[in-house]
Amino acid sequence: MADISHPPMEQLQDLEYCIDSNPPWVETILLAFQNYILVLGTSVMIPSALVPLMGGSDGDKARVIQTLLFVAGINTLLQALFGTRLPAVVGGSFAYVIPIVYIISDSHLQRISDPHVRFVHTMRAIQGALIVAASIQIILGYSQVWGLFSRFFSPLGMAPVVGLVGFGLFQRGFPALGNCIEIGLPMLLLVIGLSQYLKNVKPMRDFPIFERFPVLICVSIIWIYSIILTASGAYHGKHAITQHNCRTDRANLISTAPWFKFPYPLQWGPPTFAAGHSFAMMSAVVVSMVESTGAYMAASRLAIATPPPAYVLSRGIGWQGIGILLDGLFGTCTGSTVSV
């Protein structure tokens, strides 16, 4: 704590643990699982939106979700051990959705009549674009060039970037919430109520359980509530879209997923490379680099750590480039960035 550069009056008083703290193992595991639940949301939303456009089936969607979760765990581990070493989670990014949709709509791929064959060829094209784009990020990171750019990234400039990235998810989250209002609205109100208004309530030996684990508690309650609605026949006779969005037995992710499937590189076949696809993916890489840089600065501030110097930011961006390279090799259907 002696090396912290923030004056005491500027330290955040509502945090119980800083970057040097060692929480109890039980609490650490529960907090880690809560972070996994948060990453699971992004890991399900992106493939659920893109895989059907690629021609993939529910089984293909389940395999892509498994792969994305697996690679996200590897990238987070690499970032925590060798990158910036900040408490940041690396997962799938929505910044890559636009160039991926551009690849999906390629006329050469759209001419393929068989849906599964079109899915495989589209996945290979996405993998090739990610691999080429990752090389740019690796070079900018390990050459320390990004560290030179970071001196122009002030908190005044980074705060709007991080805020806009978070606010940008509203246009994806709220329409999904409205698809099943009887489940989405109670979940939203419950999360806000527990995390913001009941955070000082300590029913277990002065332990702020509502402030520490709001997502775990809300997901458990709403999932049980959803199962009860499905089992009681609340959606019998409803429109097919309503049943697909609200019932717990219509996603077909669990039923189509294999009991054990270990993702491996090039599992979809050898990547294919096209200049147009690669340049489109490079634009998303630049956006994710700026987004991750702001997230690194925010994470260091929230963890009461010293502000990351330029060489640490460059190292983190370099390892993130290796993470995107892994995304391309394994076939995650999107690139990686620090989860804001």
Coordinates of N, CA and C in Angstrom, one line a residue, residues 126-307:
I126 N -13.9 -15.7 -41.1 CA -13.8 -14.8 -39.9 C -12.5 -15.1 -39.2
Q127 N -12.1 -16.4 -39.1 CA -10.9 -16.8 -38.5 C -9.7 -16.1 -39.2
G128 N -9.7 -16.2 -40.5 CA -8.6 -15.6 -41.3 C -8.5 -14.1 -41.0
A129 N -9.6 -13.4 -41.0 CA -9.6 -12.0 -40.8 C -9.1 -11.6 -39.4
L130 N -9.5 -12.4 -38.4 CA -9.1 -12.2 -37.0 C -7.6 -12.4 -36.9
I131 N -7.1 -13.4 -37.5 CA -5.6 -13.7 -37.4 C -4.8 -12.6 -38.0
V132 N -5.2 -12.0 -39.2 CA -4.5 -10.9 -39.8 C -4.6 -9.7 -38.9
A133 N -5.8 -9.4 -38.4 CA -6.0 -8.2 -37.6 C -5.2 -8.3 -36.3
A134 N -5.1 -9.5 -35.7 CA -4.4 -9.7 -34.5 C -2.9 -9.3 -34.6
S135 N -2.3 -9.6 -35.8 CA -0.9 -9.3 -36.0 C -0.7 -7.8 -35.9
I136 N -1.6 -7.0 -36.3 CA -1.5 -5.5 -36.2 C -1.4 -5.1 -34.7
Q137 N -2.3 -5.7 -33.9 CA -2.3 -5.4 -32.5 C -1.1 -5.9 -31.8
I138 N -0.6 -7.0 -32.2 CA 0.6 -7.6 -31.5 C 1.8 -6.7 -31.8
I139 N 1.9 -6.2 -33.1 CA 3.0 -5.3 -33.5 C 2.9 -4.0 -32.7
L140 N 1.7 -3.4 -32.7 CA 1.6 -2.1 -32.0 C 1.8 -2.2 -30.5
G141 N 1.5 -3.4 -29.9 CA 1.7 -3.6 -28.5 C 3.1 -3.8 -28.1
Y142 N 3.8 -4.8 -28.7 CA 5.1 -5.2 -28.3 C 6.2 -4.3 -28.9
S143 N 5.9 -3.4 -29.9 CA 6.8 -2.4 -30.4 C 6.8 -1.2 -29.5
Q144 N 5.9 -1.1 -28.5 CA 5.8 0.0 -27.6 C 5.2 1.3 -28.3
V145 N 4.7 1.1 -29.5 CA 4.1 2.2 -30.3 C 2.8 2.6 -29.6
W146 N 2.0 1.7 -29.1 CA 0.8 2.0 -28.4 C 1.0 2.7 -27.1
G147 N 2.2 2.4 -26.5 CA 2.5 3.2 -25.3 C 2.8 4.6 -25.6
L148 N 3.3 4.9 -26.7 CA 3.6 6.3 -27.1 C 2.2 7.0 -27.3
F149 N 1.2 6.3 -27.9 CA -0.1 6.9 -28.1 C -0.8 7.1 -26.8
S150 N -0.5 6.3 -25.8 CA -1.3 6.3 -24.5 C -1.0 7.6 -23.8
R151 N 0.0 8.3 -24.0 CA 0.2 9.6 -23.3 C -0.8 10.6 -23.7
F152 N -1.5 10.4 -24.8 CA -2.6 11.3 -25.2 C -3.9 10.9 -24.6
F153 N -4.0 9.8 -23.9 CA -5.2 9.2 -23.4 C -5.4 9.7 -21.9
S154 N -6.0 10.8 -21.8 CA -6.3 11.4 -20.4 C -7.5 10.8 -19.9
P155 N -7.7 10.8 -18.5 CA -9.0 10.4 -17.9 C -10.2 11.1 -18.5
L156 N -10.0 12.4 -18.9 CA -11.1 13.1 -19.4 C -11.5 12.6 -20.8
G157 N -10.6 12.0 -21.5 CA -10.9 11.4 -22.8 C -11.3 10.0 -22.7
M158 N -10.8 9.3 -21.7 CA -11.1 7.8 -21.6 C -12.5 7.6 -21.0
A159 N -12.9 8.4 -20.0 CA -14.2 8.2 -19.3 C -15.3 8.2 -20.3
P160 N -15.4 9.1 -21.3 CA -16.5 9.0 -22.2 C -16.4 7.7 -23.1
V161 N -15.2 7.3 -23.4 CA -15.1 6.1 -24.2 C -15.6 4.9 -23.5
V162 N -15.2 4.7 -22.2 CA -15.7 3.6 -21.4 C -17.2 3.7 -21.2
G163 N -17.7 4.9 -21.0 CA -19.1 5.1 -20.7 C -20.0 4.8 -22.0
L164 N -19.5 5.3 -23.2 CA -20.2 5.0 -24.4 C -20.2 3.6 -24.8
V165 N -19.1 2.8 -24.5 CA -19.1 1.4 -24.7 C -20.2 0.7 -23.9
G166 N -20.3 1.1 -22.6 CA -21.3 0.5 -21.7 C -22.7 0.9 -22.2
F167 N -22.9 2.2 -22.5 CA -24.2 2.7 -22.9 C -24.6 2.0 -24.3
G168 N -23.6 1.7 -25.1 CA -23.9 1.1 -26.4 C -24.6 -0.3 -26.2
L169 N -24.4 -0.9 -25.1 CA -25.1 -2.2 -24.9 C -26.6 -2.1 -24.6
F170 N -27.0 -0.9 -24.3 CA -28.4 -0.7 -24.0 C -29.3 -1.0 -25.3
Q171 N -28.8 -0.7 -26.4 CA -29.6 -0.9 -27.7 C -29.6 -2.4 -28.0
R172 N -28.8 -3.2 -27.3 CA -28.9 -4.7 -27.5 C -29.6 -5.3 -26.3
G173 N -29.4 -4.7 -25.1 CA -30.0 -5.3 -23.9 C -31.5 -5.1 -23.8
F174 N -31.9 -3.8 -24.0 CA -33.3 -3.5 -23.7 C -34.3 -4.1 -24.7
P175 N -33.9 -4.2 -26.0 CA -34.8 -5.0 -26.9 C -35.0 -6.4 -26.5
A176 N -33.9 -7.0 -26.0 CA -34.0 -8.4 -25.5 C -34.8 -8.5 -24.3
L177 N -34.7 -7.5 -23.4 CA -35.6 -7.4 -22.2 C -37.0 -7.3 -22.6
G178 N -37.3 -6.5 -23.6 CA -38.7 -6.3 -24.0 C -39.3 -7.5 -24.7
N179 N -38.5 -8.5 -25.2 CA -39.0 -9.7 -25.8 C -39.7 -10.5 -24.9
C180 N -39.4 -10.4 -23.6 CA -40.1 -11.2 -22.5 C -40.1 -10.3 -21.3
I181 N -41.1 -9.4 -21.3 CA -41.2 -8.4 -20.3 C -41.4 -8.9 -18.9
E182 N -42.2 -10.1 -18.8 CA -42.5 -10.6 -17.5 C -41.3 -11.3 -16.8
I183 N -40.2 -11.5 -17.5 CA -39.0 -12.0 -16.9 C -37.9 -10.9 -16.9
G184 N -37.8 -10.2 -18.0 CA -36.8 -9.2 -18.0 C -36.9 -8.0 -17.1
L185 N -38.2 -7.5 -16.9 CA -38.4 -6.4 -16.1 C -38.2 -6.7 -14.6
P186 N -38.7 -7.9 -14.1 CA -38.4 -8.2 -12.7 C -36.9 -8.4 -12.4
M187 N -36.2 -8.9 -13.4 CA -34.7 -9.1 -13.3 C -34.0 -7.8 -13.2
L188 N -34.4 -6.8 -14.0 CA -33.8 -5.5 -14.0 C -34.1 -4.8 -12.6
L189 N -35.3 -4.8 -12.2 CA -35.7 -4.2 -10.9 C -35.0 -4.8 -9.7
L190 N -34.9 -6.2 -9.8 CA -34.3 -6.9 -8.7 C -32.8 -6.6 -8.6
V191 N -32.1 -6.5 -9.7 CA -30.7 -6.2 -9.7 C -30.4 -4.8 -9.2
I192 N -31.2 -3.8 -9.6 CA -31.1 -2.4 -9.2 C -31.4 -2.3 -7.7
G193 N -32.5 -3.0 -7.3 CA -32.9 -2.9 -5.9 C -31.8 -3.5 -4.9
L194 N -31.3 -4.7 -5.3 CA -30.3 -5.3 -4.4 C -29.0 -4.6 -4.4
S195 N -28.5 -4.2 -5.6 CA -27.1 -3.6 -5.6 C -27.1 -2.2 -5.2
Q196 N -28.2 -1.4 -5.4 CA -28.2 0.0 -5.1 C -28.9 0.4 -3.8
Y197 N -30.0 -0.2 -3.5 CA -30.8 0.2 -2.4 C -30.7 -0.7 -1.2
L198 N -30.3 -1.9 -1.4 CA -30.2 -2.9 -0.2 C -28.8 -3.3 0.0
K199 N -27.8 -2.5 -0.5 CA -26.4 -2.9 -0.4 C -25.9 -2.7 1.0
N200 N -26.6 -1.9 1.8 CA -26.1 -1.7 3.2 C -26.8 -2.7 4.2
V201 N -27.8 -3.5 3.6 CA -28.4 -4.5 4.5 C -27.5 -5.7 4.6
K202 N -27.2 -6.1 5.9 CA -26.3 -7.2 6.1 C -27.0 -8.2 7.0
P203 N -27.7 -9.2 6.4 CA -28.4 -10.2 7.1 C -27.5 -11.3 7.7
M204 N -26.2 -11.4 7.2 CA -25.4 -12.5 7.6 C -24.1 -11.9 8.3
R205 N -24.1 -11.7 9.6 CA -23.0 -11.3 10.4 C -22.2 -10.2 9.8
D206 N -22.9 -9.1 9.5 CA -22.3 -7.9 9.0 C -21.6 -8.1 7.6
F207 N -22.1 -9.1 6.9 CA -21.5 -9.4 5.6 C -22.5 -8.8 4.5
P208 N -22.0 -7.9 3.7 CA -22.9 -7.2 2.7 C -23.2 -8.1 1.5
I209 N -24.0 -9.1 1.7 CA -24.2 -10.1 0.7 C -25.0 -9.6 -0.5
F210 N -25.9 -8.6 -0.3 CA -26.6 -8.0 -1.4 C -25.7 -7.1 -2.3
E211 N -24.8 -6.5 -1.7 CA -23.8 -5.6 -2.4 C -22.8 -6.5 -3.1
R212 N -22.4 -7.6 -2.5 CA -21.3 -8.4 -3.0 C -21.7 -9.4 -4.1
F213 N -22.9 -10.0 -4.0 CA -23.3 -11.0 -4.9 C -24.7 -10.7 -5.5
P214 N -25.0 -9.5 -6.0 CA -26.3 -9.2 -6.6 C -26.7 -10.0 -7.8
V215 N -25.7 -10.3 -8.7 CA -26.0 -11.0 -9.9 C -26.3 -12.5 -9.6
L216 N -25.5 -13.1 -8.7 CA -25.8 -14.5 -8.4 C -27.2 -14.7 -7.8
I217 N -27.5 -13.8 -6.9 CA -28.8 -13.9 -6.2 C -30.0 -13.7 -7.2
C218 N -29.8 -12.6 -8.0 CA -30.9 -12.3 -9.0 C -31.1 -13.4 -10.1
V219 N -30.0 -13.9 -10.6 CA -30.1 -14.9 -11.6 C -30.7 -16.2 -11.1
S220 N -30.4 -16.5 -9.8 CA -30.9 -17.7 -9.2 C -32.5 -17.6 -9.0
I221 N -32.9 -16.4 -8.5 CA -34.3 -16.2 -8.3 C -35.1 -16.1 -9.6
I222 N -34.6 -15.4 -10.6 CA -35.3 -15.2 -11.8 C -35.3 -16.5 -12.6
W223 N -34.3 -17.3 -12.5 CA -34.3 -18.6 -13.3 C -35.3 -19.5 -12.7
I224 N -35.4 -19.6 -11.4 CA -36.4 -20.5 -10.7 C -37.8 -19.9 -11.1
Y225 N -38.0 -18.6 -11.1 CA -39.2 -18.0 -11.5 C -39.6 -18.4 -12.9
S226 N -38.6 -18.4 -13.8 CA -38.8 -18.7 -15.2 C -39.2 -20.2 -15.4
I227 N -38.6 -21.0 -14.6 CA -38.9 -22.5 -14.7 C -40.3 -22.7 -14.2
I228 N -40.7 -22.0 -13.2 CA -42.1 -22.2 -12.7 C -43.1 -21.7 -13.8
L229 N -42.8 -20.6 -14.4 CA -43.7 -20.1 -15.5 C -43.8 -21.1 -16.6
T230 N -42.7 -21.7 -17.0 CA -42.7 -22.7 -18.1 C -43.4 -23.9 -17.7
A231 N -43.1 -24.5 -16.5 CA -43.8 -25.7 -16.1 C -45.2 -25.6 -15.8
S232 N -45.7 -24.4 -15.4 CA -47.1 -24.2 -15.1 C -48.0 -24.0 -16.3
G233 N -47.4 -23.9 -17.5 CA -48.1 -23.7 -18.7 C -48.6 -22.3 -18.9
A234 N -47.8 -21.3 -18.4 CA -48.2 -19.9 -18.6 C -48.1 -19.5 -20.0
Y235 N -47.3 -20.2 -20.8 CA -47.1 -19.8 -22.2 C -47.8 -20.7 -23.2
H236 N -48.7 -21.5 -22.7 CA -49.5 -22.4 -23.6 C -50.4 -21.5 -24.5
G237 N -50.4 -21.7 -25.8 CA -51.2 -20.9 -26.7 C -50.7 -19.6 -27.0
K238 N -49.5 -19.2 -26.5 CA -48.9 -17.9 -26.9 C -48.2 -18.0 -28.2
H239 N -47.9 -16.8 -28.7 CA -47.2 -16.8 -30.0 C -45.9 -17.5 -30.0
A240 N -45.5 -18.0 -31.1 CA -44.2 -18.8 -31.2 C -43.0 -18.0 -30.8
I241 N -43.0 -16.7 -31.2 CA -41.8 -15.9 -30.8 C -41.8 -15.7 -29.3
T242 N -43.0 -15.5 -28.6 CA -43.0 -15.3 -27.2 C -42.5 -16.6 -26.5
Q243 N -43.0 -17.8 -27.0 CA -42.5 -19.0 -26.4 C -41.0 -19.2 -26.6
H244 N -40.5 -18.8 -27.7 CA -39.0 -18.9 -27.9 C -38.2 -18.0 -27.0
N245 N -38.7 -16.8 -26.7 CA -38.0 -15.9 -25.9 C -38.2 -16.1 -24.4
C246 N -39.3 -16.7 -24.0 CA -39.6 -16.8 -22.6 C -39.5 -18.2 -22.0
R247 N -39.8 -19.2 -22.7 CA -39.7 -20.5 -22.2 C -38.2 -20.9 -21.9
T248 N -38.0 -21.7 -20.9 CA -36.7 -22.2 -20.6 C -36.3 -23.5 -21.3
D249 N -37.2 -24.0 -22.1 CA -36.9 -25.3 -22.8 C -36.9 -25.1 -24.3
R250 N -36.7 -23.9 -24.8 CA -36.7 -23.7 -26.3 C -35.4 -23.2 -26.9
A251 N -34.4 -22.9 -26.1 CA -33.1 -22.5 -26.6 C -32.3 -23.6 -27.3
N252 N -32.5 -24.8 -26.8 CA -31.8 -26.0 -27.4 C -30.3 -26.0 -27.3
L253 N -29.8 -25.1 -26.4 CA -28.4 -25.0 -26.2 C -27.8 -26.2 -25.4
I254 N -28.5 -26.5 -24.3 CA -28.1 -27.6 -23.5 C -28.3 -29.0 -24.1
S255 N -29.5 -29.1 -24.8 CA -29.8 -30.4 -25.4 C -28.9 -30.7 -26.6
T256 N -28.5 -29.7 -27.3 CA -27.6 -29.9 -28.5 C -26.1 -29.9 -28.2
A257 N -25.7 -29.5 -27.0 CA -24.3 -29.4 -26.6 C -23.8 -30.8 -26.2
P258 N -22.6 -31.2 -26.6 CA -22.1 -32.4 -26.2 C -21.7 -32.4 -24.7
W259 N -21.8 -33.6 -24.1 CA -21.4 -33.6 -22.7 C -20.0 -33.2 -22.4
F260 N -19.1 -33.5 -23.3 CA -17.7 -33.1 -23.2 C -17.2 -32.8 -24.5
K261 N -16.7 -31.6 -24.7 CA -16.1 -31.1 -26.0 C -15.0 -30.2 -25.7
F262 N -13.8 -30.6 -26.0 CA -12.6 -29.8 -25.7 C -12.3 -29.0 -27.0
P263 N -12.4 -27.7 -27.0 CA -12.1 -26.9 -28.2 C -10.6 -27.0 -28.5
Y264 N -10.3 -27.0 -29.8 CA -8.9 -27.1 -30.2 C -8.7 -26.2 -31.4
P265 N -7.5 -25.8 -31.7 CA -7.2 -24.8 -32.8 C -7.6 -25.5 -34.1
L266 N -8.1 -24.6 -35.0 CA -8.5 -25.0 -36.4 C -9.6 -26.1 -36.4
Q267 N -10.5 -26.1 -35.4 CA -11.5 -27.1 -35.3 C -12.5 -27.0 -36.4
W268 N -12.6 -25.8 -37.0 CA -13.6 -25.7 -38.2 C -12.9 -25.8 -39.5
G269 N -11.6 -26.1 -39.5 CA -10.8 -26.3 -40.7 C -9.8 -25.1 -40.9
P270 N -9.0 -25.2 -42.0 CA -8.0 -24.1 -42.2 C -8.7 -22.8 -42.5
P271 N -8.2 -21.7 -41.9 CA -8.8 -20.4 -42.2 C -8.5 -20.0 -43.6
T272 N -9.4 -19.1 -44.1 CA -9.3 -18.5 -45.4 C -9.0 -17.0 -45.3
F273 N -8.3 -16.4 -46.2 CA -7.9 -15.0 -46.0 C -8.3 -14.2 -47.2
A274 N -8.9 -13.0 -47.0 CA -9.3 -12.1 -48.0 C -8.9 -10.7 -47.5
A275 N -8.4 -9.9 -48.4 CA -7.9 -8.6 -48.1 C -9.1 -7.7 -47.5
G276 N -10.3 -7.7 -48.2 CA -11.4 -6.9 -47.7 C -11.8 -7.3 -46.3
H277 N -11.9 -8.6 -46.1 CA -12.3 -9.1 -44.7 C -11.3 -8.6 -43.7
S278 N -10.0 -8.7 -44.0 CA -9.0 -8.3 -43.0 C -9.0 -6.9 -42.7
F279 N -9.1 -6.0 -43.7 CA -9.1 -4.6 -43.5 C -10.4 -4.2 -42.6
A280 N -11.5 -4.8 -42.9 CA -12.7 -4.5 -42.1 C -12.5 -4.9 -40.6
M281 N -11.8 -6.0 -40.4 CA -11.6 -6.5 -39.0 C -10.5 -5.6 -38.3
M282 N -9.6 -5.0 -39.1 CA -8.6 -4.1 -38.5 C -9.3 -2.9 -37.8
S283 N -10.3 -2.4 -38.5 CA -11.0 -1.3 -37.9 C -11.6 -1.6 -36.5
A284 N -12.1 -2.8 -36.4 CA -12.7 -3.3 -35.1 C -11.5 -3.4 -34.1
V285 N -10.4 -3.9 -34.5 CA -9.2 -4.0 -33.6 C -8.8 -2.7 -33.0
V286 N -8.8 -1.6 -33.8 CA -8.4 -0.3 -33.3 C -9.4 0.2 -32.3
V287 N -10.7 -0.1 -32.5 CA -11.8 0.3 -31.6 C -11.6 -0.5 -30.3
S288 N -11.3 -1.8 -30.3 CA -11.1 -2.6 -29.1 C -9.9 -2.2 -28.4
M289 N -8.8 -1.7 -29.0 CA -7.6 -1.2 -28.4 C -7.9 0.0 -27.5
V290 N -8.6 1.0 -28.1 CA -9.0 2.2 -27.4 C -9.9 1.8 -26.2
E291 N -10.8 1.0 -26.5 CA -11.8 0.5 -25.4 C -11.0 -0.2 -24.3
S292 N -10.1 -1.0 -24.6 CA -9.3 -1.8 -23.6 C -8.4 -0.8 -22.8
T293 N -7.8 0.1 -23.5 CA -6.9 1.1 -22.8 C -7.7 1.8 -21.7
G294 N -8.9 2.3 -22.1 CA -9.7 3.0 -21.1 C -10.1 2.1 -20.0
A295 N -10.4 0.8 -20.3 CA -10.8 -0.2 -19.2 C -9.6 -0.5 -18.3
Y296 N -8.4 -0.5 -18.8 CA -7.2 -0.8 -18.0 C -7.1 0.4 -17.0
M297 N -7.2 1.6 -17.5 CA -7.1 2.7 -16.6 C -8.2 2.7 -15.5
A298 N -9.4 2.4 -15.9 CA -10.5 2.3 -15.0 C -10.3 1.2 -13.9
A299 N -9.8 0.1 -14.4 CA -9.6 -1.0 -13.5 C -8.5 -0.7 -12.5
S300 N -7.4 0.0 -12.9 CA -6.4 0.3 -12.0 C -6.9 1.3 -10.9
R301 N -7.7 2.2 -11.4 CA -8.3 3.2 -10.4 C -9.2 2.5 -9.4
L302 N -10.1 1.6 -9.9 CA -11.0 0.9 -9.0 C -10.3 0.0 -8.1
A303 N -9.1 -0.6 -8.5 CA -8.4 -1.5 -7.7 C -7.4 -0.8 -6.8
I304 N -7.4 0.6 -6.8 CA -6.5 1.4 -6.0 C -5.1 1.0 -6.3
A305 N -4.8 0.8 -7.5 CA -3.4 0.5 -8.0 C -2.8 1.7 -8.6
T306 N -1.5 1.7 -8.8 CA -0.8 2.8 -9.5 C -1.3 2.9 -10.9
P307 N -1.4 4.0 -11.5 CA -1.8 4.1 -12.9 C -0.9 3.4 -13.8

